[in-house]
PDB file of C-alpha atoms and ligand atoms in Angstrom:
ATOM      1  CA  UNK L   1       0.000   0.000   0.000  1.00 41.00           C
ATOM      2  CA  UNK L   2       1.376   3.399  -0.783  1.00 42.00           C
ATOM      3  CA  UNK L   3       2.671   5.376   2.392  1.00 41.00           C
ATOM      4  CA  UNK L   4      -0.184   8.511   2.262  1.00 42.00           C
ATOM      5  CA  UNK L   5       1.861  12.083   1.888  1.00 40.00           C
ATOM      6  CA  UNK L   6       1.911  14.340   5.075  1.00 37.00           C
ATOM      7  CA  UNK L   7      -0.165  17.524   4.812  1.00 39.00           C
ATOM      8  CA  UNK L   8       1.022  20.575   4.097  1.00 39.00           C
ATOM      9  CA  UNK L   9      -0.289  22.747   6.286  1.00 39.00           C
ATOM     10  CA  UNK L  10       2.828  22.739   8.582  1.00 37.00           C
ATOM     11  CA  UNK L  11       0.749  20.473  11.209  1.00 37.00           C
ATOM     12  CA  UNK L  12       2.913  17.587  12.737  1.00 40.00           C
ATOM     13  CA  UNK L  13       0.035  14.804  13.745  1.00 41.00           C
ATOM     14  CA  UNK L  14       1.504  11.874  15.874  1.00 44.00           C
ATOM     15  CA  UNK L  15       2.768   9.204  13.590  1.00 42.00           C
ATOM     16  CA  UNK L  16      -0.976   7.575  14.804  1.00 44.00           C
ATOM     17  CA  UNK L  17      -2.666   9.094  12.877  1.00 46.00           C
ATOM     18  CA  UNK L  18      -0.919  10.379  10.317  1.00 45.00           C
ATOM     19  CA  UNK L  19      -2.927   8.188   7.877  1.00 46.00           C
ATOM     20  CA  UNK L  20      -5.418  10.428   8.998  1.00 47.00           C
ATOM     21  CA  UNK L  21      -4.504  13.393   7.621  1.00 47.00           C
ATOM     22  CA  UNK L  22      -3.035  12.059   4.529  1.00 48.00           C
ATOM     23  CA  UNK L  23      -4.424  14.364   1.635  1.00 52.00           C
ATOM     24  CA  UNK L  24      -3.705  11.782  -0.661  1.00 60.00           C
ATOM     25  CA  UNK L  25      -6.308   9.248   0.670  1.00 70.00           C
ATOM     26  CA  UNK L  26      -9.457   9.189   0.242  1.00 75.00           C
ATOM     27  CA  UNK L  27     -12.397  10.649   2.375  1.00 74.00           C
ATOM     28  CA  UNK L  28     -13.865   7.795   2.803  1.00 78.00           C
ATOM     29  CA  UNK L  29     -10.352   6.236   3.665  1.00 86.00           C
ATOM     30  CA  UNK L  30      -9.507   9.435   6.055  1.00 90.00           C
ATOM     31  CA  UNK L  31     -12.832   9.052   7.700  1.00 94.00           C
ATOM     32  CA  UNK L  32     -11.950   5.202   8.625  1.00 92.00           C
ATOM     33  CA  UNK L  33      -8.668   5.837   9.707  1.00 94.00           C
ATOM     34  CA  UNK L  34     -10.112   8.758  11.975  1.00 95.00           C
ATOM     35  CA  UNK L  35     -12.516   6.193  13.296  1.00 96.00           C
ATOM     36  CA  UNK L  36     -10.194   3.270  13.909  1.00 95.00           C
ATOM     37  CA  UNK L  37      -8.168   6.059  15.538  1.00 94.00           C
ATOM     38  CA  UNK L  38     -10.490   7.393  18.187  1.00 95.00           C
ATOM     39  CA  UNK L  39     -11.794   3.816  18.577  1.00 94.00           C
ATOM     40  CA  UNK L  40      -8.451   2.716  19.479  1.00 93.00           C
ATOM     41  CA  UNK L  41      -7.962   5.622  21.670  1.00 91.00           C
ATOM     42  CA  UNK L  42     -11.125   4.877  23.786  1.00 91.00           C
ATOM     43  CA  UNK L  43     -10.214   0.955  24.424  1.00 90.00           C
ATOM     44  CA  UNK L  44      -6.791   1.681  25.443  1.00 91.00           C
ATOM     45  CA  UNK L  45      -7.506   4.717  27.455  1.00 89.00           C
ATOM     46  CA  UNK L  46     -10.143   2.820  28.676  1.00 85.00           C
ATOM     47  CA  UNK L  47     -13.088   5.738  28.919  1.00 88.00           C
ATOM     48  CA  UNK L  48     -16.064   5.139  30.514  1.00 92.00           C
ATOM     49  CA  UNK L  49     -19.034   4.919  29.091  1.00 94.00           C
ATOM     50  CA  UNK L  50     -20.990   8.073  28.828  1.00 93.00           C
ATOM     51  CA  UNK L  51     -17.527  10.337  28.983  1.00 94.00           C
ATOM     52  CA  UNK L  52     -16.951  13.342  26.478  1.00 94.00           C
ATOM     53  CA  UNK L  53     -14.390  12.425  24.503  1.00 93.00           C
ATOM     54  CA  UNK L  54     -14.170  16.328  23.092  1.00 94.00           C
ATOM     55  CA  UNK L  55     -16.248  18.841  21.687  1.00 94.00           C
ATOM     56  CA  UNK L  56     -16.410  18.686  17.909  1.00 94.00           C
ATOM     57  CA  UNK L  57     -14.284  22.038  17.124  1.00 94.00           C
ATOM     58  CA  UNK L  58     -11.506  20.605  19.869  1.00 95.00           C
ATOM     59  CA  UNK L  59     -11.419  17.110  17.665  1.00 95.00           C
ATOM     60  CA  UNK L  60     -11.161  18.728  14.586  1.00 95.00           C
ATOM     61  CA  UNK L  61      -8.442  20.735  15.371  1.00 96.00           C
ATOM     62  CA  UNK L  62      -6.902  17.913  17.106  1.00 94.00           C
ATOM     63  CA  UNK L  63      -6.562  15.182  14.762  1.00 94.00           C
ATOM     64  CA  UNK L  64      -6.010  18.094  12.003  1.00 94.00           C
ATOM     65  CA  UNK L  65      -9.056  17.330   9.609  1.00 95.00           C
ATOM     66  CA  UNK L  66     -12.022  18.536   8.184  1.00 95.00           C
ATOM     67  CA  UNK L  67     -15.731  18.725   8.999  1.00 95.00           C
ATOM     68  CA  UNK L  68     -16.634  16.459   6.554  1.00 95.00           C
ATOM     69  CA  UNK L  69     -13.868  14.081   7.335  1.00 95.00           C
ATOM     70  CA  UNK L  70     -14.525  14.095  11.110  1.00 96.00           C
ATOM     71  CA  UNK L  71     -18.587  14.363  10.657  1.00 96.00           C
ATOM     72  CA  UNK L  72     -18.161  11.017   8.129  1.00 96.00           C
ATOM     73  CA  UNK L  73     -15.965   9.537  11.318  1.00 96.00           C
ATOM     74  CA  UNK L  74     -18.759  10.430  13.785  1.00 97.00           C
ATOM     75  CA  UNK L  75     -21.265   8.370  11.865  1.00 96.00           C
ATOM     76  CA  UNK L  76     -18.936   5.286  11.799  1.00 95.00           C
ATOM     77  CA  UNK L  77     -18.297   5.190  15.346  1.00 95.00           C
ATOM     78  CA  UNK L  78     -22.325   5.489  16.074  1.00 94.00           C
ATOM     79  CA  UNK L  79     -22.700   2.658  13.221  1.00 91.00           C
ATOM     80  CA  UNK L  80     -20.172   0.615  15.539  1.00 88.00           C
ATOM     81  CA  UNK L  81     -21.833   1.530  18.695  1.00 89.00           C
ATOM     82  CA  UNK L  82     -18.478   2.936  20.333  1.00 93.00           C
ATOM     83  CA  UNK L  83     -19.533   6.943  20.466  1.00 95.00           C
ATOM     84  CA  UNK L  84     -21.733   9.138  19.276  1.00 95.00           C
ATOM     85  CA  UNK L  85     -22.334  12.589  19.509  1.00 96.00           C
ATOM     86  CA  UNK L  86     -24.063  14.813  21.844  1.00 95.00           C
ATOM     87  CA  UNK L  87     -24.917  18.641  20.396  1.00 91.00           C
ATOM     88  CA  UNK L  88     -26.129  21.364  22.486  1.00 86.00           C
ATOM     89  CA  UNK L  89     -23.980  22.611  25.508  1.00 84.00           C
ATOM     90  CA  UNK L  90     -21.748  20.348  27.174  1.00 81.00           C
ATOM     91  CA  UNK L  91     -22.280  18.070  24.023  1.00 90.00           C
ATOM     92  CA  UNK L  92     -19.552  16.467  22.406  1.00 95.00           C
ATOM     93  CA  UNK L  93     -18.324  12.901  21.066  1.00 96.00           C
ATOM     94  CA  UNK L  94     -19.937  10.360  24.137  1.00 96.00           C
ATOM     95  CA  UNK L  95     -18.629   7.288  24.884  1.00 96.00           C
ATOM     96  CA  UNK L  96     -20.947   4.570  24.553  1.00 94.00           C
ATOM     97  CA  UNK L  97     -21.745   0.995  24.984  1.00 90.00           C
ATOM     98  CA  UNK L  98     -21.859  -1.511  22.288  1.00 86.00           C
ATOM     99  CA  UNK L  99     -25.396  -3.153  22.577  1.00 87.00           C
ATOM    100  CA  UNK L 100     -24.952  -7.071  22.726  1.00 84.00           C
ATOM    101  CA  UNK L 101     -28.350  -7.491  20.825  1.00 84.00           C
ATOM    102  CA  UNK L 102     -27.227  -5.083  18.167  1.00 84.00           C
ATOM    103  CA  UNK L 103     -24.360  -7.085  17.230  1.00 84.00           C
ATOM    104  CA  UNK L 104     -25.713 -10.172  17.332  1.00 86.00           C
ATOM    105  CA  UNK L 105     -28.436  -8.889  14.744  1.00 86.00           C
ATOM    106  CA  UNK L 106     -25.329  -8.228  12.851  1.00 87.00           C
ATOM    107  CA  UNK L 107     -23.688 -11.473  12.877  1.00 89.00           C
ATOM    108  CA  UNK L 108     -27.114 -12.998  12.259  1.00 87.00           C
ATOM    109  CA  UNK L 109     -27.624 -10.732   9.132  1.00 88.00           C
ATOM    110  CA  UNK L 110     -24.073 -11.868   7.752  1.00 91.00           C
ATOM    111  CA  UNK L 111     -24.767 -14.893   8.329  1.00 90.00           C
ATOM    112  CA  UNK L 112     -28.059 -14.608   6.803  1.00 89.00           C
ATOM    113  CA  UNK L 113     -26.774 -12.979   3.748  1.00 91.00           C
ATOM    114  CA  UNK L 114     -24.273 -15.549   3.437  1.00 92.00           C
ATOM    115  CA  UNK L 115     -27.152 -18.026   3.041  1.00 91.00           C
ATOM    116  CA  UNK L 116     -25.718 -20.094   6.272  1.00 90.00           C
ATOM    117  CA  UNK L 117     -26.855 -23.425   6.093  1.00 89.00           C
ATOM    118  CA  UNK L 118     -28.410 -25.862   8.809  1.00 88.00           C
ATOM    119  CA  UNK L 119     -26.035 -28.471   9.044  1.00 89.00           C
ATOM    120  CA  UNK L 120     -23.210 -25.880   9.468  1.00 92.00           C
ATOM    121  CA  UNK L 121     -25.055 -24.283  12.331  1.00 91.00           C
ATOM    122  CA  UNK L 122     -25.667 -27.531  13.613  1.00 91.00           C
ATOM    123  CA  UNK L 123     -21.812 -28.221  13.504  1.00 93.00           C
ATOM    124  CA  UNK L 124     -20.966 -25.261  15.288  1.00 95.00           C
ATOM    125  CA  UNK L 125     -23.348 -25.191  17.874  1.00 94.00           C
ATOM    126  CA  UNK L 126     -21.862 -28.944  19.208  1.00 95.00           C
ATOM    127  CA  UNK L 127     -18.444 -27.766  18.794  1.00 95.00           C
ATOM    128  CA  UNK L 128     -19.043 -24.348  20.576  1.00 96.00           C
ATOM    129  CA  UNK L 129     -21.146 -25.633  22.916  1.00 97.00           C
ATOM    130  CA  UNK L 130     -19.506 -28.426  23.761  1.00 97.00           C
ATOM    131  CA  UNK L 131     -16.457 -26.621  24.710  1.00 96.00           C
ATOM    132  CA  UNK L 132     -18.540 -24.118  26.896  1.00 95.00           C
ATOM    133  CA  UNK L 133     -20.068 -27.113  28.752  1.00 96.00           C
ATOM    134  CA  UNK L 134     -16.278 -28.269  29.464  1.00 97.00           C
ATOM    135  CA  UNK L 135     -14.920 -24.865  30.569  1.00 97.00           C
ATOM    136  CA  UNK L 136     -18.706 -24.569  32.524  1.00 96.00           C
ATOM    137  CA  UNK L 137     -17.981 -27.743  34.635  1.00 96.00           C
ATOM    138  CA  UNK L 138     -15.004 -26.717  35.592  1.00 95.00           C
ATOM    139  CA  UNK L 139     -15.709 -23.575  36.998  1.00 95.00           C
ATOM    140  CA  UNK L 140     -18.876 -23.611  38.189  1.00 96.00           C
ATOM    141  CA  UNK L 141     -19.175 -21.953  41.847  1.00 96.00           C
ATOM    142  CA  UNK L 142     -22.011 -21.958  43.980  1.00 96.00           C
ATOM    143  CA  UNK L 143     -23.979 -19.329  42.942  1.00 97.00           C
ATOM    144  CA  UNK L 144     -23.610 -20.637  38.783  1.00 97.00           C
ATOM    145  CA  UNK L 145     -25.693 -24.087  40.421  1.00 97.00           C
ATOM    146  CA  UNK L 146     -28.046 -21.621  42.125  1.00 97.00           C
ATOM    147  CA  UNK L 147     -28.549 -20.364  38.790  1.00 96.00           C
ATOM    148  CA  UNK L 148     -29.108 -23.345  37.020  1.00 97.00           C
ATOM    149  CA  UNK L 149     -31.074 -25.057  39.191  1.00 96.00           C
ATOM    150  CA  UNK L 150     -33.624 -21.760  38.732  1.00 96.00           C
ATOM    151  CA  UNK L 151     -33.386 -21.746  34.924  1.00 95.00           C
ATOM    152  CA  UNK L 152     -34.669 -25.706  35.181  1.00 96.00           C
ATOM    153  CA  UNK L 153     -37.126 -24.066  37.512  1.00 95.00           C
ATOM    154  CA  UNK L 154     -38.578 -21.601  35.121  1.00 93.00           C
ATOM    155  CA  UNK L 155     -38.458 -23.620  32.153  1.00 92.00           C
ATOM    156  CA  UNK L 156     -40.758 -25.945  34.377  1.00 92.00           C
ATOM    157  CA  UNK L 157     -43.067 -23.485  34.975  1.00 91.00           C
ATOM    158  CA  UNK L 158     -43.226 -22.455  31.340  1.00 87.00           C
ATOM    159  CA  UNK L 159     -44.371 -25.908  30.575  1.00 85.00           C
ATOM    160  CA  UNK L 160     -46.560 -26.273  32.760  1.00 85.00           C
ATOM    161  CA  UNK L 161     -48.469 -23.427  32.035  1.00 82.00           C
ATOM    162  CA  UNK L 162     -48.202 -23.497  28.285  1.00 74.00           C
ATOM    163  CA  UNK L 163     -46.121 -20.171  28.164  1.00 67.00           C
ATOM    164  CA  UNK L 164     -44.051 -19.197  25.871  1.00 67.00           C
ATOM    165  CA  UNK L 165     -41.153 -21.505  24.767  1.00 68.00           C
ATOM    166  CA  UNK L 166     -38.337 -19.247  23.102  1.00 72.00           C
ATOM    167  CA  UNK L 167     -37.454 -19.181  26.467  1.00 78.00           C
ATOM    168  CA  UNK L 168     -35.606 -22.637  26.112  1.00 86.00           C
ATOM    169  CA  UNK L 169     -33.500 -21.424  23.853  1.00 86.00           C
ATOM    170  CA  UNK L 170     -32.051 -19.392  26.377  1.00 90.00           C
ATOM    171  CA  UNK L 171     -30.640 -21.709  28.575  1.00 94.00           C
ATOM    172  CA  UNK L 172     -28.110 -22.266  26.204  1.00 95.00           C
ATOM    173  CA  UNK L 173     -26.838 -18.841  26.570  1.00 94.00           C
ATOM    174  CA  UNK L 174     -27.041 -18.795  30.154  1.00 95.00           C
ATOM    175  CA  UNK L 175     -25.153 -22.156  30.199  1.00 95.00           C
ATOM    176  CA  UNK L 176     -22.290 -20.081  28.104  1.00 96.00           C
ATOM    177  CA  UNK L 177     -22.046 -17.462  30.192  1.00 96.00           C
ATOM    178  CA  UNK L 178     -21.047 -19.676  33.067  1.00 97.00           C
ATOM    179  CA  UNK L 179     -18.292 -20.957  31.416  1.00 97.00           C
ATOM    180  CA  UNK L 180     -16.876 -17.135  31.990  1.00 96.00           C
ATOM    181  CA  UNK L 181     -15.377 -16.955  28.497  1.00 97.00           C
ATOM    182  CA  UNK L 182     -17.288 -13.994  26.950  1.00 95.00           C
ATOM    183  CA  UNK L 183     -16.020 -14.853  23.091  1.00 94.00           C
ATOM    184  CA  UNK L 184     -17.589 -18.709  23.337  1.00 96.00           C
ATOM    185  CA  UNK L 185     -20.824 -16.912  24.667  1.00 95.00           C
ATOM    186  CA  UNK L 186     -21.038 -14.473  22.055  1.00 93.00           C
ATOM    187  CA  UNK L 187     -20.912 -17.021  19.468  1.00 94.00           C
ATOM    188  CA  UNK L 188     -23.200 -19.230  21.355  1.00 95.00           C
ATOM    189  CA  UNK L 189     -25.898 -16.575  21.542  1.00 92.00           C
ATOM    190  CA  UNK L 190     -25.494 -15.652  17.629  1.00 91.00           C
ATOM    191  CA  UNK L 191     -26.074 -19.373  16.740  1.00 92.00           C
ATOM    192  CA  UNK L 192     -28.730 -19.682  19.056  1.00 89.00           C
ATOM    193  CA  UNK L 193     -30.238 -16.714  17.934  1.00 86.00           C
ATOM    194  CA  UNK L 194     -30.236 -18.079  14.343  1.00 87.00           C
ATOM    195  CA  UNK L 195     -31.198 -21.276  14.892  1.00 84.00           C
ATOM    196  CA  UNK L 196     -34.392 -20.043  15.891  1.00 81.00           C
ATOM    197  CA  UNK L 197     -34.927 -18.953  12.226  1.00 79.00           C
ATOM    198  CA  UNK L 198     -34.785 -22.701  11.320  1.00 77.00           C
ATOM    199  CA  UNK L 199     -36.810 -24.076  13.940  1.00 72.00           C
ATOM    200  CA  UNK L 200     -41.015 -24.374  14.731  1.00 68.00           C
ATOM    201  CA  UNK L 201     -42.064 -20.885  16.348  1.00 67.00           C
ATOM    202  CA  UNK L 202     -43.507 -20.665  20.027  1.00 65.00           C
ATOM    203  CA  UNK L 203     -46.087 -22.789  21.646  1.00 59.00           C
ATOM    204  CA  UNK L 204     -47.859 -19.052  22.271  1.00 59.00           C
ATOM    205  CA  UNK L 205     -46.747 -17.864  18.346  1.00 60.00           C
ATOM    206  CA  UNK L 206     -50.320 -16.973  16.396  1.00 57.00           C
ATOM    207  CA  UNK L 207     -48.784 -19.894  13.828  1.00 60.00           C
ATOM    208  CA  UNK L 208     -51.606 -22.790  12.900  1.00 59.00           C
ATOM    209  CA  UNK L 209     -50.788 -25.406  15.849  1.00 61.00           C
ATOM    210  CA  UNK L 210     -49.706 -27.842  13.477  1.00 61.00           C
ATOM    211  CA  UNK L 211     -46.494 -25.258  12.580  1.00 62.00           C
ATOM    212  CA  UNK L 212     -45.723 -24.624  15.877  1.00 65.00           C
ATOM    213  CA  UNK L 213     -43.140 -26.442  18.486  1.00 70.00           C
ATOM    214  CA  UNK L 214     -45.731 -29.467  19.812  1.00 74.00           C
ATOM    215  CA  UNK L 215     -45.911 -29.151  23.504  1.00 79.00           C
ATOM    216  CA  UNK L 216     -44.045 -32.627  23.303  1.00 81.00           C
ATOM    217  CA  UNK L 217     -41.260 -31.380  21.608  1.00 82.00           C
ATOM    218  CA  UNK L 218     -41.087 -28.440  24.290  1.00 85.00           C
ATOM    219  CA  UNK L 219     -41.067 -30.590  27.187  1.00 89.00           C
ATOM    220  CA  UNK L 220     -38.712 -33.175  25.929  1.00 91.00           C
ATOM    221  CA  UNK L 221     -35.753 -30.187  25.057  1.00 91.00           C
ATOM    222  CA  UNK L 222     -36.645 -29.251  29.026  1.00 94.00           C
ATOM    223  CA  UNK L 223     -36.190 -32.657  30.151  1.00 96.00           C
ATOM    224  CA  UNK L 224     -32.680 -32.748  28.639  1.00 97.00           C
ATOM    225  CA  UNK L 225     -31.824 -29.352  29.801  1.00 97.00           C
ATOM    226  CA  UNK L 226     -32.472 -30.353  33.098  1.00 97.00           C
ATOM    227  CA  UNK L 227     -30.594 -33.746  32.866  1.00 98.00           C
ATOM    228  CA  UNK L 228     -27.546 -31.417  31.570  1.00 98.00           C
ATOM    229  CA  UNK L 229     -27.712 -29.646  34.845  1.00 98.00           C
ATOM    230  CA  UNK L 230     -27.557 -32.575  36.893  1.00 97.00           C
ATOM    231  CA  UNK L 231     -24.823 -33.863  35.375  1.00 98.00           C
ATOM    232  CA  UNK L 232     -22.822 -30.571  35.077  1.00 98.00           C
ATOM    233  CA  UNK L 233     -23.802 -29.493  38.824  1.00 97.00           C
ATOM    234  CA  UNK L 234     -22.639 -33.183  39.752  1.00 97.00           C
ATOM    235  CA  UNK L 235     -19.294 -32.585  37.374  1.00 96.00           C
ATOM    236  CA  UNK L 236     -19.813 -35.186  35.780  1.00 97.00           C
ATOM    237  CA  UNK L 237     -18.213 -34.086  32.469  1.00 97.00           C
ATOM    238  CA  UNK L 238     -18.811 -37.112  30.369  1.00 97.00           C
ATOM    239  CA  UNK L 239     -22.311 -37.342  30.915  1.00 98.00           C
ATOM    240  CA  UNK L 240     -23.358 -33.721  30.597  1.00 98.00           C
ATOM    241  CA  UNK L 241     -20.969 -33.590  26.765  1.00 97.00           C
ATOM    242  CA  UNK L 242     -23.474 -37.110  25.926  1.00 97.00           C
ATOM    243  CA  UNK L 243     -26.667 -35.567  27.051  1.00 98.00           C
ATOM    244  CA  UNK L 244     -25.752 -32.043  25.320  1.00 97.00           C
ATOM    245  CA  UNK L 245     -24.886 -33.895  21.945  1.00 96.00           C
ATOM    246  CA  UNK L 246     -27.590 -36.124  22.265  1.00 96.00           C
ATOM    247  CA  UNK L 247     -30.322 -32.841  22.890  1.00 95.00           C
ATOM    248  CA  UNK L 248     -28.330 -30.912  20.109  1.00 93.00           C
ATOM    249  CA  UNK L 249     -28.641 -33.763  17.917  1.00 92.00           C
ATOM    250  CA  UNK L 250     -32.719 -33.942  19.068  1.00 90.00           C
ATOM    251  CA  UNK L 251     -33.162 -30.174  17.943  1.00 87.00           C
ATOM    252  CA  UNK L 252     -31.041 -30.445  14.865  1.00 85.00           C
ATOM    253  CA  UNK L 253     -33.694 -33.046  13.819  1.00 82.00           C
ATOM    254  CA  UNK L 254     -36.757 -30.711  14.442  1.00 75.00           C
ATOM    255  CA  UNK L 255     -35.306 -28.275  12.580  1.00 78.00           C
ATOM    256  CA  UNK L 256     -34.285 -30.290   9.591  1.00 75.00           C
ATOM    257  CA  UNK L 257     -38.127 -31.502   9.431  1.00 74.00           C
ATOM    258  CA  UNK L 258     -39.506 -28.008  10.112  1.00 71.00           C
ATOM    259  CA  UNK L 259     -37.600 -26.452   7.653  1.00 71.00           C
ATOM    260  CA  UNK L 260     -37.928 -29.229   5.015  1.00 70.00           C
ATOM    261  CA  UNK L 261     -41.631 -29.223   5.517  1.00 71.00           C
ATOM    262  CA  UNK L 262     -41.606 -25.568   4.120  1.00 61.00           C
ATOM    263  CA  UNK L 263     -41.544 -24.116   7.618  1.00 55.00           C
ATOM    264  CA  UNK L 264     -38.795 -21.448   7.241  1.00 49.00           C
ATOM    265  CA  UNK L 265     -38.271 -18.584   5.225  1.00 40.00           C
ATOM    266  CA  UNK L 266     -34.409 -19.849   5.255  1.00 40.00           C
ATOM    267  CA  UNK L 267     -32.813 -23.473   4.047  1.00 35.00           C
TER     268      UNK L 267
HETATM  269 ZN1   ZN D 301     -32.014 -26.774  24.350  1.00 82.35          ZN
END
């Protein structure tokens, strides 16, 4: 890539981000630079969220660009959820949050676009998940048992009363999280997430009965979920990786025949 000429307005930026300010790039380019820049900035100086980074005239003048440059910047960092910007007094360019659900619409979308198949959800889910199980039975404290055993607990009362099933898919998420590696529950929750494209809607959906998950169905994924949690609250490692394959392997199957019965609007 060609090494983008220094400005010539006598301005020394920091070697940073002198791709910047490169005249010879871009705007698009000099806007994405600017972005990655202050992006960067904010994770290593780790901000908090809801801090003003700088007013708009102070951040123009500091990373030596233009309005349209820095305004084009702006609207990437809101598209990536990492700042946005405040007007009106004591406005300025806010540190924010990065919404979990927003980027897991994301992934899904890609994924989506990408025309993802079943099968290799299915293979990723029992490779992901089965490695969050592992890292789950070993660490699981006290209060990760406490929250199992209440996830079993409301999926039982869901059943009972008929409620509304999307719920189950949950506990696969919450199983994720206890294995206290954030980047295996990220990916969990995306797959789970689209997996639900592929499978019968909710007992409570306003779908003809015969398209939506039979109460059977329902009550036999809680049955496993709550033979996983013995097993994993018992550490019994073996047993919970057998009854999590054999569950995924149950689901995989409903899915195949919903969406090969014309069920979903993806294949
Ligand atoms: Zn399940």
């Amino acid at each position: 890539m060609a090494k983008p000429t220094k400005p010539a307005t006598g301005e020394m930026p920091s070697p940073r981000n002198d791709h910047v300010t490169g005249g010879a790039l871009p705007k698009p380019k000099r806007a994405s630079g600017l972005a990655d820049d202050i992006e960067a900035e904010i994770n290593s100086s780790r901000r908090a969220v809801g801090e003003v980074i700088g007013s708009e005239p102070e951040l123009i003048l500091r990373f030596g660009v233009s309005r349209a440059v820095f305004r084009e910047a702006v609207r990437l960092l809101e598209q990536r959820e990492v700042a946005f910007m405040r007007r009106g007094p004591g406005g300025g360019l806010v540190v924010t949050a990065p919404q979990e659900s927003v980027v897991r619409r994301a992934a899904a979308t890609l994924l989506r676009f990408e025309n993802v198949q079943l099968k290799e959800l299915v293979e990723a889910r029992i490779d992901i998940e089965l490695a969050c199980l592992t890292l789950t039975v070993q660490r699981l404290d006290e209060s990760g048992i406490a929250h199992l055993r209440e996830l079993v607990e409301h999926e039982a009362t869901l059943i009972r009363s008929r409620g509304s099933t999307s719920e189950l898919r949950n506990f696969h998420v919450e199983l994720a999280s206890l294995s206290n590696n954030r980047p295996l529950w990220l990916f969990v929750s995306i797959l789970t997430d689209l997996q639900g494209e592929f499978s019968p809607p909710d007992i409570g959906s306003l779908q003809s009965e015969s398209r939506r998950l039979a109460p059977a169905d329902a009550a036999a994924s809680h049955s496993a979920h709550a033979a996983i949690v013995e097993a994993v609250v018992s550490g019994d490692l073996a047993v919970a990786i057998h009854r999590m394959r054999r569950h995924l392997a149950a689901v995989s199957d409903f899915s195949h025949e919903y969406v090969h019965t014309g069920g979903s609007h993806v294949s």
